[in-house]
Coordinates of C-alpha atoms in Angstrom, one line a residue:
X1359 CA -21.2 -16.2 -6.6
X1360 CA -18.1 -17.3 -8.7
X1361 CA -15.9 -14.4 -9.7
X1362 CA -16.3 -13.3 -13.4
X1363 CA -13.4 -12.6 -15.7
X1364 CA -12.5 -9.3 -17.4
X1365 CA -11.7 -11.3 -20.6
X1366 CA -14.8 -11.2 -23.0
X1367 CA -16.6 -14.5 -23.7
X1368 CA -18.2 -15.6 -26.8
X1369 CA -17.1 -14.7 -30.4
X1370 CA -14.4 -12.1 -30.9
X1371 CA -15.4 -8.5 -30.6
X1372 CA -14.2 -5.3 -31.7
X1373 CA -11.8 -4.0 -29.1
X1374 CA -13.5 -2.0 -26.5
X1375 CA -12.9 1.7 -26.9
X1376 CA -10.1 3.1 -24.9
X1377 CA -11.2 6.3 -23.0
X1378 CA -8.1 8.2 -23.7
X1379 CA -9.0 11.5 -22.0
X1380 CA -10.1 9.6 -18.9
X1381 CA -7.0 7.5 -18.6
X1382 CA -4.9 10.8 -19.2
X1383 CA -6.7 12.7 -16.6
X1384 CA -6.8 10.0 -14.1
X1385 CA -2.9 9.5 -14.6
X1386 CA -2.4 13.1 -13.5
X1387 CA -3.2 12.1 -9.9
X1388 CA -0.5 9.5 -9.3
X1389 CA 1.9 11.9 -11.4
X1390 CA 1.1 14.6 -8.7
X1391 CA 1.6 12.1 -5.8
X1392 CA 5.1 11.3 -7.3
X1393 CA 6.2 14.7 -6.2
X1394 CA 5.5 13.8 -2.4
X1395 CA 8.8 12.2 -1.7
X1396 CA 10.8 15.1 -2.9
X1397 CA 8.5 17.7 -1.1
X1398 CA 8.7 15.8 2.0
X1399 CA 12.5 15.4 2.3
X1400 CA 13.4 18.7 0.9
X1401 CA 10.7 21.1 2.2
X1402 CA 8.8 19.7 5.2
X1403 CA 9.8 19.6 8.9
X1404 CA 10.9 16.0 9.8
X1405 CA 9.2 14.1 12.5
X1406 CA 5.6 15.1 11.8
X1407 CA 4.1 12.6 9.4
X1408 CA 0.6 13.0 11.1
X1409 CA 0.7 16.7 11.0
X1410 CA 1.7 16.6 7.3
X1411 CA -1.4 14.3 6.6
X1412 CA -3.7 16.6 8.5
X1413 CA -2.7 19.8 6.7
X1414 CA -2.9 17.9 3.4
X1415 CA -6.3 16.6 4.0
X1416 CA -8.5 18.7 6.3
X1417 CA -8.2 22.2 4.8
X1418 CA -8.7 20.6 1.2
X1419 CA -11.7 18.7 2.3
X1420 CA -13.3 21.7 4.0
X1421 CA -12.7 23.8 0.8
X1422 CA -14.4 21.2 -1.2
X1423 CA -17.4 21.0 1.0
X1424 CA -17.7 24.8 0.9
X1425 CA -17.7 24.7 -2.9
X1426 CA -20.1 21.9 -3.4
X1427 CA -22.3 22.4 -0.3
X1428 CA -23.3 18.7 -0.5
X1429 CA -23.1 16.4 2.7
X1430 CA -23.5 12.6 2.8
X1431 CA -26.9 11.2 3.3
X1432 CA -28.0 7.8 4.8
X1433 CA -25.4 5.0 4.7
X1434 CA -23.0 7.4 2.8
X1435 CA -22.0 8.8 6.2
X1436 CA -20.4 5.6 7.2
X1437 CA -19.2 4.8 3.7
X1438 CA -17.5 8.2 3.4
X1439 CA -16.0 7.6 6.8
X1440 CA -14.5 4.1 5.8
X1441 CA -13.2 5.5 2.5
X1442 CA -11.8 8.6 4.3
X1443 CA -10.0 6.5 6.9
X1444 CA -8.4 4.1 4.3
X1445 CA -7.7 6.7 1.3
X1446 CA -6.8 9.5 3.6
X1447 CA -6.6 9.0 7.4
X1448 CA -4.4 5.9 7.2
X1449 CA -2.6 6.5 4.0
X1450 CA -1.3 9.9 4.5
X1451 CA 0.6 9.6 7.7
X1452 CA 1.9 6.1 6.7
X1453 CA 3.1 7.7 3.3
X1454 CA 4.9 10.5 5.1
X1455 CA 6.5 8.2 7.5
X1456 CA 7.8 6.0 4.8
X1457 CA 9.0 8.8 2.9
X1458 CA 11.0 10.1 6.0
X1459 CA 12.6 6.7 7.0
X1460 CA 13.2 5.3 3.5
X1461 CA 14.9 6.5 0.4
X1462 CA 12.1 7.7 -2.0
X1463 CA 12.9 4.9 -4.3
X1464 CA 12.4 2.3 -1.8
X1465 CA 9.0 3.8 -0.6
X1466 CA 7.9 4.2 -4.2
X1467 CA 8.7 0.5 -5.0
X1468 CA 6.4 -0.6 -2.0
X1469 CA 3.6 1.6 -3.6
X1470 CA 4.0 0.1 -7.0
X1471 CA 2.8 -3.3 -5.4
X1472 CA -0.6 -1.7 -5.3
X1473 CA -1.9 -2.9 -8.7
X1474 CA -1.3 -6.5 -7.5
X1475 CA -3.1 -6.0 -4.2
X1476 CA -6.0 -4.3 -6.1
X1477 CA -6.2 -7.2 -8.5
X1478 CA -6.4 -9.7 -5.7
X1479 CA -9.0 -7.7 -3.6
X1480 CA -11.1 -7.2 -6.7
X1481 CA -11.6 -11.0 -7.1
X1482 CA -13.4 -11.0 -3.7
X1483 CA -14.9 -7.6 -3.6
X1484 CA -16.0 -7.0 -7.3
X1485 CA -16.1 -10.6 -8.4
X1486 CA -13.7 -9.6 -11.3
X1487 CA -10.8 -11.8 -12.1
X1488 CA -8.1 -9.8 -14.0
X1489 CA -6.6 -11.4 -17.1
X1490 CA -3.3 -13.3 -17.0
X1491 CA -2.2 -10.4 -19.3
X1492 CA -2.8 -7.8 -16.6
X1493 CA -1.3 -10.0 -13.9
X1494 CA 1.8 -10.5 -15.8
X1495 CA 2.1 -6.6 -16.6
X1496 CA 1.5 -5.9 -12.9
X1497 CA 4.4 -8.0 -11.8
X1498 CA 6.6 -6.6 -14.7
X1499 CA 5.7 -3.0 -13.6
X1500 CA 6.8 -3.7 -10.0
X1501 CA 10.1 -5.3 -11.3
X1502 CA 10.6 -2.2 -13.6
X1503 CA 10.1 0.2 -10.7
X1504 CA 12.6 -2.0 -8.7
X1505 CA 15.2 -1.6 -11.4
X1506 CA 14.7 2.1 -11.4
X1507 CA 14.9 3.0 -7.8
X1508 CA 16.5 0.1 -6.0
X1509 CA 20.3 -0.4 -5.8
X1510 CA 23.0 -1.8 -3.5
X1511 CA 22.9 1.6 -1.5
X1512 CA 19.3 1.2 -0.8
X1513 CA 18.8 1.1 3.1
X1514 CA 15.9 -0.7 4.5
X1515 CA 14.3 0.4 7.8
X1516 CA 11.6 -2.0 9.2
X1517 CA 9.4 0.8 10.4
X1518 CA 9.5 2.5 7.1
X1519 CA 8.9 -0.7 5.2
X1520 CA 5.9 -1.6 7.5
X1521 CA 4.6 1.9 6.9
X1522 CA 5.0 1.8 3.1
X1523 CA 3.3 -1.6 2.8
X1524 CA 0.5 -0.3 5.3
X1525 CA -0.3 2.6 3.2
X1526 CA -0.4 0.6 0.1
X1527 CA -2.6 -1.9 1.5
X1528 CA -5.0 0.9 2.7
X1529 CA -5.1 2.5 -0.5
X1530 CA -5.6 -0.7 -2.4
X1531 CA -8.7 -1.4 -0.2
X1532 CA -9.9 2.2 -0.6
X1533 CA -9.7 1.8 -4.5
X1534 CA -11.5 -1.4 -4.5
X1535 CA -14.2 -0.1 -2.2
X1536 CA -14.7 3.1 -4.0
X1537 CA -15.3 1.1 -7.3
X1538 CA -17.7 -1.2 -5.5
X1539 CA -19.8 1.6 -4.0
X1540 CA -19.5 4.2 -6.7
X1541 CA -21.0 7.6 -5.9
X1542 CA -24.5 8.5 -5.0
X1543 CA -26.7 9.8 -7.8
X1544 CA -26.0 13.5 -8.5
X1545 CA -22.7 13.3 -6.5
X1546 CA -19.6 14.4 -8.6
X1547 CA -15.9 13.4 -7.9
X1548 CA -15.1 16.7 -6.2
X1549 CA -17.9 16.2 -3.6
X1550 CA -16.6 12.6 -3.0
X1551 CA -13.1 13.8 -2.7
X1552 CA -14.2 16.4 -0.2
X1553 CA -16.2 13.9 1.9
X1554 CA -13.1 11.6 2.2
X1555 CA -10.5 14.3 2.7
X1556 CA -12.6 15.9 5.4
X1557 CA -13.3 12.5 7.2
X1558 CA -9.7 11.5 7.0
X1559 CA -8.6 14.9 8.3
X1560 CA -11.1 14.7 11.2
X1561 CA -9.6 11.4 11.9
X1562 CA -6.1 12.7 12.0
X1563 CA -7.0 15.8 14.1
X1564 CA -7.2 14.3 17.6
X1565 CA -4.3 11.8 16.9
X1566 CA -2.0 14.5 15.6
X1567 CA -2.7 16.9 18.6
X1568 CA -2.2 14.1 21.3
X1569 CA 0.5 12.1 19.7
X1570 CA 2.7 14.3 17.6
X1571 CA 1.9 18.0 18.1
X1572 CA 2.6 20.9 15.8
X1573 CA 6.1 21.6 14.4
X1574 CA 7.9 24.4 16.4
X1575 CA 8.8 26.1 13.1
X1576 CA 7.1 26.2 9.7
X1577 CA 9.2 28.3 7.2
X1578 CA 8.1 29.6 3.8
X1579 CA 9.5 26.4 2.2
X1580 CA 7.4 24.2 4.3
X1581 CA 4.4 26.3 3.9
X1582 CA 4.7 26.1 0.2
X1583 CA 5.2 22.3 0.4
X1584 CA 2.0 21.9 2.5
X1585 CA 0.1 24.2 0.1
X1586 CA 1.3 21.9 -3.0
X1587 CA 0.3 18.8 -1.3
X1588 CA -3.0 19.9 -0.2
X1589 CA -4.0 21.5 -3.5
X1590 CA -2.4 19.7 -6.5
X1591 CA -1.5 16.6 -4.5
X1592 CA -4.6 16.5 -2.6
X1593 CA -8.0 17.9 -3.7
X1594 CA -7.2 18.2 -7.5
X1595 CA -5.5 14.9 -7.6
X1596 CA -8.0 13.0 -5.6
X1597 CA -10.9 14.7 -7.6
X1598 CA -9.4 13.3 -10.8
X1599 CA -8.7 9.9 -9.3
X1600 CA -12.1 9.3 -7.9
X1601 CA -13.4 10.5 -11.4
X1602 CA -11.2 7.8 -13.0
X1603 CA -12.1 5.1 -10.8
X1604 CA -15.7 5.6 -11.6
X1605 CA -15.1 5.4 -15.3
X1606 CA -12.3 2.8 -15.7
X1607 CA -12.0 -0.8 -14.7
X1608 CA -9.7 -1.5 -11.5
X1609 CA -7.6 -3.4 -13.9
X1610 CA -7.0 -0.2 -15.9
X1611 CA -6.9 2.4 -13.2
X1612 CA -4.6 0.6 -10.6
X1613 CA -1.6 0.3 -12.8
X1614 CA -1.6 4.1 -13.2
X1615 CA 0.0 4.4 -9.6
X1616 CA 3.1 3.3 -11.3
X1617 CA 3.6 6.9 -12.4
X1618 CA 4.3 8.0 -8.9
X1619 CA 7.8 6.3 -8.6
X1620 CA 8.5 7.3 -12.3
X1621 CA 7.7 11.0 -11.8
X1622 CA 9.9 10.7 -8.5
X1623 CA 12.7 9.4 -10.6
X1624 CA 12.4 12.1 -13.2
X1625 CA 12.4 14.8 -10.5
X1626 CA 15.6 13.2 -9.1
X1627 CA 17.3 13.2 -12.5
X1628 CA 16.2 16.9 -12.8
X1629 CA 18.0 17.6 -9.5
X1630 CA 21.2 16.1 -10.7
X1631 CA 20.9 12.3 -10.5
X1632 CA 21.7 10.1 -13.4
X1633 CA 20.2 6.8 -14.7
X1634 CA 22.1 3.7 -15.3
X1635 CA 21.5 1.4 -18.2
X1636 CA 19.5 -1.0 -15.9
X1637 CA 17.6 2.0 -14.5
X1638 CA 16.8 3.3 -18.0
X1639 CA 15.5 -0.3 -18.9
X1640 CA 13.5 -0.5 -15.8
X1641 CA 11.8 2.9 -16.6
X1642 CA 10.9 1.7 -19.9
X1643 CA 9.6 -1.6 -18.5
X1644 CA 7.4 0.2 -15.9
X1645 CA 6.1 2.7 -18.7
X1646 CA 5.3 -0.3 -20.9
X1647 CA 3.5 -2.1 -18.0
X1648 CA 1.3 1.0 -17.3
X1649 CA 0.3 1.3 -20.9
X1650 CA -0.2 -2.4 -21.6
X1651 CA -2.4 -2.8 -18.5
X1652 CA -5.0 -0.5 -20.2
X1653 CA -5.8 -3.5 -22.2
X1654 CA -7.3 -6.9 -21.2
X1655 CA -5.1 -9.0 -23.5
X1656 CA -2.5 -8.9 -26.3
X1657 CA -5.4 -9.3 -28.7
X1658 CA -6.8 -6.0 -27.5
X1659 CA -3.5 -4.1 -28.3
X1660 CA -3.4 -5.9 -31.7
X1661 CA -6.9 -4.7 -32.4
X1662 CA -6.2 -1.2 -31.6
X1663 CA -3.0 -1.1 -33.5
X1664 CA -4.0 -2.9 -36.6
X1665 CA -7.8 -2.7 -36.8
X1666 CA -8.7 0.4 -34.7
X1667 CA -8.9 2.5 -37.9
X1668 CA -12.3 1.7 -39.4
X1669 CA -12.5 4.6 -41.8
X1670 CA -11.3 3.7 -45.3
X1671 CA -10.4 6.2 -48.1
X1672 CA -11.6 5.8 -51.7
X1673 CA -15.0 5.4 -53.4
X1674 CA -18.1 4.1 -51.7
X1675 CA -18.7 4.9 -48.0
X1676 CA -18.1 8.6 -47.0
X1677 CA -16.1 9.6 -44.1
X1678 CA -17.3 8.3 -40.8
X1679 CA -18.9 5.1 -42.4
X1680 CA -17.8 1.4 -42.6
X1681 CA -17.1 -0.3 -45.8
X1682 CA -20.4 -2.0 -45.2
X1683 CA -22.0 1.3 -45.0
X1684 CA -22.5 1.5 -41.2
X1685 CA -21.8 4.7 -39.3
X1686 CA -18.9 4.9 -37.0
X1687 CA -19.2 6.3 -33.6
X1688 CA -15.6 7.6 -33.0
X1689 CA -16.4 10.3 -30.6
X1690 CA -17.4 9.3 -27.1
X1691 CA -17.8 6.6 -24.7
X1692 CA -18.6 7.4 -21.2
X1693 CA -18.4 11.0 -22.3
X1694 CA -14.7 10.8 -23.1
X1695 CA -13.0 10.9 -26.6
X1696 CA -12.2 7.3 -27.7
X1697 CA -11.1 5.3 -30.6
X1698 CA -13.5 4.8 -33.5
X1699 CA -15.9 1.9 -33.2
X1700 CA -19.0 0.8 -35.1
X1701 CA -22.6 2.0 -34.0
X1702 CA -25.4 0.1 -32.6
X1703 CA -24.2 -3.4 -32.8
X1704 CA -23.3 -3.5 -36.3
X1705 CA -20.7 -6.1 -37.4
X1706 CA -17.2 -5.8 -38.9
X1707 CA -16.0 -8.9 -40.6
X1708 CA -18.4 -11.0 -38.7
X1709 CA -17.4 -9.5 -35.3
X1710 CA -20.3 -8.4 -33.2
X1711 CA -20.0 -5.1 -31.3
X1712 CA -21.5 -4.8 -27.8
X1713 CA -21.6 -1.7 -25.9
X1714 CA -20.5 -1.6 -22.4
X1715 CA -21.3 1.0 -19.8
X1716 CA -19.3 1.3 -16.6
X1717 CA -20.9 3.5 -13.8
X1718 CA -19.0 4.7 -10.9

């Protein structure tokens, strides 16, 4: 099967509605993950990346299972195991290892390459070829993050770099497979997050006990850090992330991970760091890349900015109707508030409207 492209074919269409609420909620996940670097270096005991991953994953996963009371069935046992190993069991310890051995900025830059990895994997696994627009902004996003966090004082550690790249690759694979497999009927994102956190935590449990052990001392600050990473940065963040993956295309969801290094940078400035002019420009570039990647092309941005408003004041059609008299559906797509668009295939200035459903 030849890969399909995300760029719509045929006559020009009204821009696909942008699920604003879904994008915003999904973005909260990588924003929460952006606190990992500061929490790891400031609060957690060093030298225990596996233990940190275990404490972050297993209690949160078991809590989710206790809340939902739903276990995998059939082939979802092994699917949950694979996703848990990639998104949790592999990612977590490598993430903490990279955060310990590298400056937060360097580790964050390695993670910013994930949208490009996801785009490449999506061609093979999902038969979706991202547009040149999204490829371009993916590269610019990595460049922007690099301007923000890399400098002449940035030190590189081989083990830390390999850990960062390994964690980024694992999550990229997990993101694509999560999109490919979706969720079983009747299973919500909290349940899916619980399965993966539990599976990943169970994978880390024996490895942690055999290889690393438990820190000799866990003070109040470390306990607070573990609690934050397991709740906000773990169960809540992954529930929002898996919900978003099911509703958004991989081309739209993957660039949201650029928020992680940007949030890490904001935390750094709050702690007294300052941004130079190149860093400020890089921050703006990365943020622009994150937003631009939510569209498939420059034409999509243009349609939203210029022609997204279909309601016209004055005599004739009343509120909520097109000039041609047709109703406007400006409320929901995929259950989320969106920009206004015509109803039921009606045309605006000769442009056909085609509904599109994305199911996770």
